[in-house]
Coordinates of C-alpha atoms in Angstrom, one line a residue:
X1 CA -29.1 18.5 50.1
X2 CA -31.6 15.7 49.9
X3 CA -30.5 12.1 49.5
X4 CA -32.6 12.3 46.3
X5 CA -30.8 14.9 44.7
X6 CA -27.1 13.1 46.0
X7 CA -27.9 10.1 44.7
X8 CA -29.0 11.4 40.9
X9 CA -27.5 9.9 38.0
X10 CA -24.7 11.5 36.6
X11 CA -23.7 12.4 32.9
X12 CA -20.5 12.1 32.8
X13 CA -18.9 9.5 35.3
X14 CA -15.8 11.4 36.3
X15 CA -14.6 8.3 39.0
X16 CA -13.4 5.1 38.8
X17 CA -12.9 2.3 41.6
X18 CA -12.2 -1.1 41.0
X19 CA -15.3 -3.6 41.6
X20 CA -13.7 -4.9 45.0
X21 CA -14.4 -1.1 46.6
X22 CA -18.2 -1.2 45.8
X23 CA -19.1 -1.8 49.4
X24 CA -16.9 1.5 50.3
X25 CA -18.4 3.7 47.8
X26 CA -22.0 2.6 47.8
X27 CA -24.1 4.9 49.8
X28 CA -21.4 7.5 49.9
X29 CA -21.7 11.3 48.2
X30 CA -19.6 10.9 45.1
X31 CA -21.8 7.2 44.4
X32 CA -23.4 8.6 40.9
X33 CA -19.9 10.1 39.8
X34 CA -18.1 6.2 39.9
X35 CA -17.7 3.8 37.4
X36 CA -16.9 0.7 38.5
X37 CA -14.0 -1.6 36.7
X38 CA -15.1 -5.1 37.0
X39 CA -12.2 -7.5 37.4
X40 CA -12.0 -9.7 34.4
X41 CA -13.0 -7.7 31.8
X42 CA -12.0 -7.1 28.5
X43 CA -9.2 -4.6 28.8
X44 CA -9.7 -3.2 25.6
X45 CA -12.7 -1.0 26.5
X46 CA -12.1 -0.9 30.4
X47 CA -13.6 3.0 30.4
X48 CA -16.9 2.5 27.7
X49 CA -19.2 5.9 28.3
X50 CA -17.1 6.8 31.0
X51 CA -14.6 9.9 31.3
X52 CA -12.5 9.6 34.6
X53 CA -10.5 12.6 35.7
X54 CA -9.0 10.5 38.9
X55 CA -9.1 6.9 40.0
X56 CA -9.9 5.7 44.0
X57 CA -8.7 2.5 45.8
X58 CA -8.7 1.3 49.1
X59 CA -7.1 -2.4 49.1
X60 CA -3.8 -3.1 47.6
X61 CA -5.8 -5.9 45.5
X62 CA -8.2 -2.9 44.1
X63 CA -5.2 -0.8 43.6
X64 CA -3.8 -3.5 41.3
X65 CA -7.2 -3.9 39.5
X66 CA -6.8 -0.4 38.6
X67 CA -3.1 0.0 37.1
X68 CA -3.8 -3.5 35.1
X69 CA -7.5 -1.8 33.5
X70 CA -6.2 1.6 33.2
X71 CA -3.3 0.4 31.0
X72 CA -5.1 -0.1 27.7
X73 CA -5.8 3.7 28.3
X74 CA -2.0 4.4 27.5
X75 CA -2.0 3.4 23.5
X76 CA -4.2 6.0 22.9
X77 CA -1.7 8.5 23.5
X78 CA -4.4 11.6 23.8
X79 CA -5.8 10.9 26.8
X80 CA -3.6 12.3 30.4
X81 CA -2.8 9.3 32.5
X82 CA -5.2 9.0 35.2
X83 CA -3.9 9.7 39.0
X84 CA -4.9 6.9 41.5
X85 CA -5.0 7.9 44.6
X86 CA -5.2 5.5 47.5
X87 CA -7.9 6.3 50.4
X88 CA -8.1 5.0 53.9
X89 CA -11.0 3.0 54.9
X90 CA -11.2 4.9 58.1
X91 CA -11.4 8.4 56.8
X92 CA -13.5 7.9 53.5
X93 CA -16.0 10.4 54.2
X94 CA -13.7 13.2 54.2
X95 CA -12.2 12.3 51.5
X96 CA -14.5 11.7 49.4
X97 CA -15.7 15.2 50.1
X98 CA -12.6 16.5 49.0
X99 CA -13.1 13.9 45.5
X100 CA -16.7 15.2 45.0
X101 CA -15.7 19.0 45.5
X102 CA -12.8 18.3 43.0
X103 CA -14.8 16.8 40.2
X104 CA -18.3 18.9 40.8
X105 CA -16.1 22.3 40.9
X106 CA -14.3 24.2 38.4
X107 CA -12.4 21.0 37.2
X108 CA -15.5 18.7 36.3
X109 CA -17.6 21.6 34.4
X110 CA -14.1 22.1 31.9
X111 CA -13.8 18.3 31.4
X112 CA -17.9 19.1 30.3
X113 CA -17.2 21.9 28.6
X114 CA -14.9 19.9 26.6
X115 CA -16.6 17.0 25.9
X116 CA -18.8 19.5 24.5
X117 CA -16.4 21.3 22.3
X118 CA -14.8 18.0 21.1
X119 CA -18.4 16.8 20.0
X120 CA -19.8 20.1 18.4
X121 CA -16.0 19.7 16.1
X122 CA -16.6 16.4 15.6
X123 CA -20.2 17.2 13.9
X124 CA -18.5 19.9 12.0
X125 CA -15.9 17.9 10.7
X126 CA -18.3 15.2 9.4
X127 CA -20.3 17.9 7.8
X128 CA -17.9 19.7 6.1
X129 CA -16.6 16.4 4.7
X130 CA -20.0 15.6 3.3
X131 CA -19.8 19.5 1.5
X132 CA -16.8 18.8 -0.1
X133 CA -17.8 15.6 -1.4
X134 CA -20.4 16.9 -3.0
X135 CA -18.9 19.9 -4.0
X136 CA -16.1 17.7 -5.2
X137 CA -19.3 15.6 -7.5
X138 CA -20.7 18.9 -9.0
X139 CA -17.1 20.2 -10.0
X140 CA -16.4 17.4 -11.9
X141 CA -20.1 17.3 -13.7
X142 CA -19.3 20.7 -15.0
X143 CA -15.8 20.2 -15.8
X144 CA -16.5 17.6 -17.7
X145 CA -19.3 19.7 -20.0
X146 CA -21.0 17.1 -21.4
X147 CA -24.3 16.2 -19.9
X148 CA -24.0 12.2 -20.5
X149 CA -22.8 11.2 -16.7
X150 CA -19.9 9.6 -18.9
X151 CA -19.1 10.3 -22.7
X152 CA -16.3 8.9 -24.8
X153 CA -14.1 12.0 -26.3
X154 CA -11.0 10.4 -28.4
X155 CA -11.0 6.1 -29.9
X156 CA -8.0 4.5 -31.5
X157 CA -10.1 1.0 -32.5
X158 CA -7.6 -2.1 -32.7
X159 CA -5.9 -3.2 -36.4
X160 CA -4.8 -6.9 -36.1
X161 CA -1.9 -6.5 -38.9
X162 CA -1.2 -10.2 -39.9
X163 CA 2.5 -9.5 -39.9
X164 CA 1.9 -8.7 -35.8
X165 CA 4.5 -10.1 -33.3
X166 CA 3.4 -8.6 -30.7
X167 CA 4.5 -6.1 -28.1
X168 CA 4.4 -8.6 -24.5
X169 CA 8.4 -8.4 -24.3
X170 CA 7.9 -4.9 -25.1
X171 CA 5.9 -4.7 -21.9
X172 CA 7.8 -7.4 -20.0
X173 CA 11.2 -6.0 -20.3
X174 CA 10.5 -1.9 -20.4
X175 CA 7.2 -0.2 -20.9
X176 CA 4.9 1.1 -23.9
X177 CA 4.3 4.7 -24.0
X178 CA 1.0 6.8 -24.9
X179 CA 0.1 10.3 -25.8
X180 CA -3.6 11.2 -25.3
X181 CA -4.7 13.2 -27.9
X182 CA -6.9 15.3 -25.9
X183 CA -7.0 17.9 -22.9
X184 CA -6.4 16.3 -19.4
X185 CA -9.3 18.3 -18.7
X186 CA -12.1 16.6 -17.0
X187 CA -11.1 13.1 -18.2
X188 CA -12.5 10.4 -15.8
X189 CA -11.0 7.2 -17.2
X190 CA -9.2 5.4 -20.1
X191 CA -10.0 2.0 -21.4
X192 CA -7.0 -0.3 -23.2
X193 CA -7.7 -3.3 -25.3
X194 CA -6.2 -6.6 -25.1
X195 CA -6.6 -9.1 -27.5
X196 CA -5.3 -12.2 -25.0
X197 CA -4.9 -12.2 -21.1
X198 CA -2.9 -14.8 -19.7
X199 CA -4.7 -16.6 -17.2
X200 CA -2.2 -16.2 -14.3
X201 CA 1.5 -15.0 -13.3
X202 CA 1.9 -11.7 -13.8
X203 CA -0.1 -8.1 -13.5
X204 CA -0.3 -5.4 -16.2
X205 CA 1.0 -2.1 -15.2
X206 CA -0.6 1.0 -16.3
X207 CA 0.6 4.5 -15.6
X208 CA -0.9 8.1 -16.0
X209 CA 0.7 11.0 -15.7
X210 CA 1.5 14.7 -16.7
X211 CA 3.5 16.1 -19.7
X212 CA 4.3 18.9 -19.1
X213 CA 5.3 18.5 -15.3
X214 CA 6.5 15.1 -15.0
X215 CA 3.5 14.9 -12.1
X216 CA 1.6 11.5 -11.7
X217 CA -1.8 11.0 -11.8
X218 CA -2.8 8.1 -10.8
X219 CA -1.4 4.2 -11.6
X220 CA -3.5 0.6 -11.6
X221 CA -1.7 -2.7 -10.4
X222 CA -4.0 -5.3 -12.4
X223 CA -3.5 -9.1 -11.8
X224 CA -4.3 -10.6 -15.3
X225 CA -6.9 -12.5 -13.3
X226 CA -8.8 -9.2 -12.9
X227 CA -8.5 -8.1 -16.9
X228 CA -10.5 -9.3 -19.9
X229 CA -9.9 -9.9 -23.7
X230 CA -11.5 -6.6 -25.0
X231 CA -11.9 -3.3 -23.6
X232 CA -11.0 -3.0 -19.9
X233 CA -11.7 0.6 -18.5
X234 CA -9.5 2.0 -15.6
X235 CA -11.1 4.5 -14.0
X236 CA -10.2 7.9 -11.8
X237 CA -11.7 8.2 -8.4
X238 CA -12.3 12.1 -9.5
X239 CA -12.1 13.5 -13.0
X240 CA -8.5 15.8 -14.0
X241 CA -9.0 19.3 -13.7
X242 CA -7.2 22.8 -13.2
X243 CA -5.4 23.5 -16.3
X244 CA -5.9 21.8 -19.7
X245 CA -2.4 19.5 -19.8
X246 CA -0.7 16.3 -21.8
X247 CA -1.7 13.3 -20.6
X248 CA 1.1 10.6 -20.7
X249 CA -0.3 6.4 -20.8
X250 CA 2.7 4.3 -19.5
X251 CA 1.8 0.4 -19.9
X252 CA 4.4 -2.6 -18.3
X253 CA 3.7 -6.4 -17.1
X254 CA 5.2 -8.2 -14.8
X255 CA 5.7 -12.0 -14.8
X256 CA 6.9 -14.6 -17.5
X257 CA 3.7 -14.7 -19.5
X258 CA 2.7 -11.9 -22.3
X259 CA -0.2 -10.1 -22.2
X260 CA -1.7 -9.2 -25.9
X261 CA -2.0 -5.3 -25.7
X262 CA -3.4 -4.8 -28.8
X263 CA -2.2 -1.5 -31.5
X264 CA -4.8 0.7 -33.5
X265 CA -4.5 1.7 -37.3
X266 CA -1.3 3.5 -38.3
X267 CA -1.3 7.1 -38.4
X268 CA 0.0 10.2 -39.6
X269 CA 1.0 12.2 -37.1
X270 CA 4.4 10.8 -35.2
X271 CA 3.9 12.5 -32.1
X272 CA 1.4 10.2 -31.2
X273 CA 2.5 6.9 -32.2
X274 CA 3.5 4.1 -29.3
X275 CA 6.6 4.3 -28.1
X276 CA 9.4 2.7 -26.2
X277 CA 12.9 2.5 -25.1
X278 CA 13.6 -0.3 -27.3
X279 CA 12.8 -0.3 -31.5
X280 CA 9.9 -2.7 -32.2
X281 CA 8.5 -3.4 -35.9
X282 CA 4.6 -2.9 -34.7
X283 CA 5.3 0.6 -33.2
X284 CA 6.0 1.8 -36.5
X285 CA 3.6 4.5 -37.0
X286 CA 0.9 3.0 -34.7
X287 CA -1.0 4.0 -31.5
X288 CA -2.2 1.7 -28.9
X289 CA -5.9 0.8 -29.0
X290 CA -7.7 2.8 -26.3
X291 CA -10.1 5.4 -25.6
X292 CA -10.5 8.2 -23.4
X293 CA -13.6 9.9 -21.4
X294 CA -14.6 12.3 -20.1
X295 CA -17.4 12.8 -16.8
X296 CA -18.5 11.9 -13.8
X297 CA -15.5 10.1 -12.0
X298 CA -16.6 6.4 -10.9
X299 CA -19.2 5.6 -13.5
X300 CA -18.4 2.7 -15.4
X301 CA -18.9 3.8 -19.4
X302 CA -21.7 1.8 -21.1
X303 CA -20.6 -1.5 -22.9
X304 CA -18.0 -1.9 -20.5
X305 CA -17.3 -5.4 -19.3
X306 CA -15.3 -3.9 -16.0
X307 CA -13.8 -0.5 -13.9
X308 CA -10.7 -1.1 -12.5
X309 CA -9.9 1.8 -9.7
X310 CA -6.1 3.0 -9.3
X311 CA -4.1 1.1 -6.9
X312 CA -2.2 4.2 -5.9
X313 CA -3.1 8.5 -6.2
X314 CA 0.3 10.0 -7.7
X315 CA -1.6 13.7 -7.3
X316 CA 1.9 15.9 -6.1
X317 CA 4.2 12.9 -6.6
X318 CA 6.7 12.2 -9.6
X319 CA 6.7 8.9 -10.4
X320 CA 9.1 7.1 -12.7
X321 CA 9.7 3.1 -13.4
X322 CA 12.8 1.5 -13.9
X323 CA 14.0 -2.6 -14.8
X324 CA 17.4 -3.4 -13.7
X325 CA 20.2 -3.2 -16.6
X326 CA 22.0 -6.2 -18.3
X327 CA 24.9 -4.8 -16.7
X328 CA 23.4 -4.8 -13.2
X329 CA 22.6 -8.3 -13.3
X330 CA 25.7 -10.3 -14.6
X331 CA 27.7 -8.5 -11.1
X332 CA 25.5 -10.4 -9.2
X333 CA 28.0 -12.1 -6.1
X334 CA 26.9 -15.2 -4.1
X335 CA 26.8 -14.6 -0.9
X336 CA 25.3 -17.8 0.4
X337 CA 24.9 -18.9 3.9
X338 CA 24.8 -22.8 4.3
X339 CA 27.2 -25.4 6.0
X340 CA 27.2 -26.9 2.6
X341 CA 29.7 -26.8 -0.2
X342 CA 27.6 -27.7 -3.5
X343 CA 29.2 -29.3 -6.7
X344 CA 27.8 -26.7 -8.8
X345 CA 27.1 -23.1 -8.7
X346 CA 23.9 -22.1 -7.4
X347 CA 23.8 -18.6 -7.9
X348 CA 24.7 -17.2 -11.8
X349 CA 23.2 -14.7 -13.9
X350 CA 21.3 -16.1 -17.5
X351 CA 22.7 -13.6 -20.0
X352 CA 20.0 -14.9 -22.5
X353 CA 17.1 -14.4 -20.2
X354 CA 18.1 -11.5 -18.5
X355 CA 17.2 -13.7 -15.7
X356 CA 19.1 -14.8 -12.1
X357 CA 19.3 -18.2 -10.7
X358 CA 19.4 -18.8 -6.7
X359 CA 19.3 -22.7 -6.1
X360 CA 18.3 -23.4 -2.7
X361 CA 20.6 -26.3 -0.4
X362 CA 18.9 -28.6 2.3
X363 CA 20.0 -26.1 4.6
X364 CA 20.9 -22.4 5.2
X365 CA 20.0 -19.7 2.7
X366 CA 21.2 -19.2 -0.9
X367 CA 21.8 -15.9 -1.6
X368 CA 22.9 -13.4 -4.6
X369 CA 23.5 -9.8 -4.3
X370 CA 23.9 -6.9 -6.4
X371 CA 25.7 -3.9 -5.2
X372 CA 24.1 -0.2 -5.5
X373 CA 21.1 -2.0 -7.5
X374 CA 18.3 0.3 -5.9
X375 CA 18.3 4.1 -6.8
X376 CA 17.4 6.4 -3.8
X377 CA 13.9 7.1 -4.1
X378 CA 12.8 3.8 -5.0
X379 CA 9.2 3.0 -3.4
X380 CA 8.3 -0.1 -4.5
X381 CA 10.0 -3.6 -6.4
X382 CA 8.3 -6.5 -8.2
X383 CA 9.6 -9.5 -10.0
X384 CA 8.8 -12.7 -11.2
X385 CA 9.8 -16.2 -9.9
X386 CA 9.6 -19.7 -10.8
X387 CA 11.0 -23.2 -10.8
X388 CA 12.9 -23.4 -13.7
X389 CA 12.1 -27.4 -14.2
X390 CA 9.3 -29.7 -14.6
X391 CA 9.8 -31.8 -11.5
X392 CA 12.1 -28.8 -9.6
X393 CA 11.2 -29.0 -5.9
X394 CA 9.4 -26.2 -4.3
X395 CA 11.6 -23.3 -2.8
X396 CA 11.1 -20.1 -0.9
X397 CA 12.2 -16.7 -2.3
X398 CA 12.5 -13.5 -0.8
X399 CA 14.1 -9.9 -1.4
X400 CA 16.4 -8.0 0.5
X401 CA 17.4 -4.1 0.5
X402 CA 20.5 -3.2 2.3
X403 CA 22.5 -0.9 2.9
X404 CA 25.4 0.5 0.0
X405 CA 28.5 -1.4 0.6
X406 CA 27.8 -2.9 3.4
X407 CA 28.6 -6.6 4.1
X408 CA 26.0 -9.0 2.4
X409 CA 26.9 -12.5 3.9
X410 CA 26.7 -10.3 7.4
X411 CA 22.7 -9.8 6.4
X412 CA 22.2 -12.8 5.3
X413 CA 23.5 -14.4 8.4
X414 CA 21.9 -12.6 10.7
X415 CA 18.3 -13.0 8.5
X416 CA 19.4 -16.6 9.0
X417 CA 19.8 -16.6 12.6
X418 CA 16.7 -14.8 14.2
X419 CA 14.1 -14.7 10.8
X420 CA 14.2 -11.1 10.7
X421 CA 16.2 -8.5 8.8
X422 CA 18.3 -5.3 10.5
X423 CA 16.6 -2.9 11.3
X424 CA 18.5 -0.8 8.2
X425 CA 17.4 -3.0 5.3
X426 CA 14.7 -3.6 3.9
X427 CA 12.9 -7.4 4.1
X428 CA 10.3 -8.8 1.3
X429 CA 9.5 -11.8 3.3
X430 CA 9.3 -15.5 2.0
X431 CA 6.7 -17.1 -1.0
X432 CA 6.8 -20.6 -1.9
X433 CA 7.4 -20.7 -5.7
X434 CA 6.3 -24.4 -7.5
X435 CA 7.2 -25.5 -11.2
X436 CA 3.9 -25.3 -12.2
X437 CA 3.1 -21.4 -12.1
X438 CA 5.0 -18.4 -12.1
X439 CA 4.5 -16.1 -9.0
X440 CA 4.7 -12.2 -9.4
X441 CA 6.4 -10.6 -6.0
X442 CA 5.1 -6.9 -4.9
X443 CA 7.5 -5.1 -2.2
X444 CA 6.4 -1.9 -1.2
X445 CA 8.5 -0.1 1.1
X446 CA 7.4 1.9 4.2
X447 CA 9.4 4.8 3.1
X448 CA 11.4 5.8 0.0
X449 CA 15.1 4.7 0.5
X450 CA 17.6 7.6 0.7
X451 CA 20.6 6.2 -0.2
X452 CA 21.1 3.8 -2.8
X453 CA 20.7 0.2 -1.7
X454 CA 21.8 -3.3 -2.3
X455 CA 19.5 -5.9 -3.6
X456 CA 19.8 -9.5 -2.6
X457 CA 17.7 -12.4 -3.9
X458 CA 17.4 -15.4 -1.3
X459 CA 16.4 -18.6 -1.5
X460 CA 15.8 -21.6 0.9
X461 CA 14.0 -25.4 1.1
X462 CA 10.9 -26.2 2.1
X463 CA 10.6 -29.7 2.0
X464 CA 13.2 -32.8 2.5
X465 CA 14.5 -32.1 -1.1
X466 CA 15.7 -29.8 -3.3
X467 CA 16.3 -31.7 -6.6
X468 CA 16.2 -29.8 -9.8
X469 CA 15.4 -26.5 -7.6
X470 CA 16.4 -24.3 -10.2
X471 CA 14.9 -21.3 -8.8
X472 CA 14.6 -18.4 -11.6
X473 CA 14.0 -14.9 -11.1
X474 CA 13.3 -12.0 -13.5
X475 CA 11.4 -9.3 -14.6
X476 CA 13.1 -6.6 -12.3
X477 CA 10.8 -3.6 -11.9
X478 CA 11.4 -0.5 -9.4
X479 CA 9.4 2.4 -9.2
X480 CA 11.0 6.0 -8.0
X481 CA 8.6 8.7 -5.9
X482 CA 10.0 12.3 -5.4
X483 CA 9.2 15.5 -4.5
X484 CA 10.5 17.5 -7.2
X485 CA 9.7 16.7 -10.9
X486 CA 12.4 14.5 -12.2
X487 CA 14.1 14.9 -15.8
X488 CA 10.7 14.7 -18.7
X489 CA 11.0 13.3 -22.0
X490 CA 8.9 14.8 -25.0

């Protein structure tokens, strides 16, 4: 075979040698199969365009060159680790004979063939994804049978009623509930009304879902930075379809200040008239303000001043909110870890409030906990905090989730002593919280919990002082995710 043809450049480089061998290899048969590692590189992308099925070194230096730029290889998990073999200096050209015969035979045209394969599935992959995207855009066109790209099917307009108080501690302390009138069919969004947004500290909660199976739908997380006063539209990433179903709206906040959902005109049927857990004046016989349409998923309505998208898909999941009871609360056990002995109690439970305080000491943590508070199945937690004074010092709070019955001050202790949680709880991580403005807290959880959990509310200093550090908390909210469709109110 000519030098010409030897020396050709290769497709695939199937060797790799660390820089320091260049002199060895250089010349030699197997030159156009070898990619050479440069010492100093970036390790991250030691092997870019190059697919090694063994690695050569002569030196003990080159050797090391090799394990230390092969190891990034390892976190990829799908790719065999590499052999290297060591050759002698003085019997290279045999063995590199043996290399080239290895990687130019049977074993170097299957690592082409596939390369090959894995490309050709790659191509199909991204095709069929583009198919069912658009597949996925013409289902929802002609579910939605209207030929407006979006259409408004169903208005309740608001009816300011001058003997309105409001619904915010509706909304703060349990959740609003909706009936849409219509078929869940092809319905691409629903837009409330508000009649006042705070401007900070807090998020409205909004919730769709299935009657008739319990099934979620989709829900929307909305800072009140993000809303307007008017018509705010909250929009599916693909329009309902299958069979024609209830659709459920569930609205909450979060935070100490109220949002102004607004009602509609009263009407006659009761079935779909606002409701909630707790009796409110307003609800009497009234709807919530809000519209529903129907259409192409994604397309903001016309006259819309915003499209929110869904901070979560429920599609297959049961979803149900719950706020922590009265009852919960007032057991609430200080479990403090501090060298310090205060004069006054700096963990207690405000009946009125349905709030808990944690004060924080100069040193160590303040802590609360209350036993069995998380239900099994709980996803996600938010709350409220604040310092409960005009000139309060700043504190950090955090939440933590651990195990039923086990022992708190243990938890908090070792939290305390290394900055991290066991590895069975559950750890929210630290916010600094200031007298002027209320912060909202989001935990979400890797994983639903199993077992039911305690819940522990901490608190610590962040400055020299802690005067008038009355750090409040409230506003509980968990959300539950199963499997199987829980218990359904009609």
């Amino acid at each position: 075979m000519s030098s010409s043809v030897r020396q050709s450049p290769a497709k695939r480089r199937l060797v790799v040698a660390s820089d320091r061998d260049r002199a060895h290899v250089e010349g030699s048969d197997i030159e156009h199969l070898v990619h050479f590692l440069k010492t100093g590189t970036d390790s991250r992308v030691p092997l870019q365009n190059a697919f090694p099925l063994i690695a050569l070194a002569f030196s003990d230096e080159a050797e090391a060159d090799l394990s230390e730029g092969l190891t990034a290889l390892r976190a990829l998990g799908t790719i065999p680790e590499i052999p290297l073999q060591r050759i002698n200096a003085r019997s290279k050209a045999e063995s590199l004979a043996l290399v080239r015969a290895l990687v130019e035979g049977g074993v170097g045209r299957l690592a082409g063939f596939t390369a090959s394969v894995t490309s050709e599935l790659a191509i199909l992959r991204r095709e069929r994804e583009a198919l069912l995207e658009n597949y996925r855009a013409l289902e929802d066109a002609f579910q939605a049978r209207n030929w407006e790209p979006v259409a408004e099917v169903f208005a309740h307009d608001p009816y300011v009623d001058p003997k309105d108080e409001g619904i915010g501690q509706l909304l703060a302390t349990g959740h609003v509930e909706q009936l849409l009138p219509v078929s869940s069919l092809g319905v691409a969004g629903v837009a409330l009304h508000l009649h006042s947004v705070p401007k900070d500290g807090g998020e409205l909660v909004v919730m769709l879902g299935y009657v008739e199976s319990g099934e979620g739908v989709a829900e929307w997380i909305v800072p009140y930075a993000q809303v307007v006063a008017g018509w705010n539209f909250f929009a599916l990433p693909r329009a309902c379809g299958g069979g024609a179903r209830t659709l459920r709206l569930r609205v909450s906040t979060t935070g100490s200040e109220m949002v102004g959902l607004s009602l509609g005109y009263p009407i006659a049927s009761e079935r779909y008239t606002a409701r909630s857990d707790a009796a409110h004046a307003d609800l009497d016989l009234r709807p919530l303000a809000f519209r529903v349409f129907t259409g192409l998923a994604g397309v903001r309505p016309a006259r819309m001043p915003n499209m929110i998208a869904p901070t979560a898909l429920l599609e297959g999941h049961f979803i149900e909110d719950y706020r922590l009871a009265v009852e919960l609360l007032s057991q609430i056990v200080d479990v403090s870890v501090t060298p310090l002995v205060p004069e006054f109690q700096t963990v207690r439970f405000l009946e009125h409030e349905h709030a808990v305080v944690c004060h924080p000491l100069p040193s160590g943590i303040s802590a609360g906990t209350i036993g069995r508070a998380v239900e099994p199945g709980t996803i996600s937690f938010s709350a409220s905090a604040v310092i409960d004074h005009p000139q309060g010092a700043p504190a950090a709070v955090s939440f933590l989730l651990a195990p039923a019955n086990s022992n708190a001050r243990s938890e908090v202790a070792e939290l305390a002593r290394k900055g991290a949680a066991k590895p069975s709880a559950f750890f929210s991580g630290w916010r600094e919280v200031t007298a002027q403005q209320a912060i909202n807290i989001n935990f979400q959880l890797d994983k639903p919990v199993r077992e039911p959990m305690d819940l522990m509310i901490l608190s610590r200093a962040v400055t020299d002082t802690v005067d008038f550090s009355w750090l409040k908390v409230s506003g509980f909210r968990l959300v539950k995710q199963s499997a199987g469709a829980p218990h359904v109110r009609q």
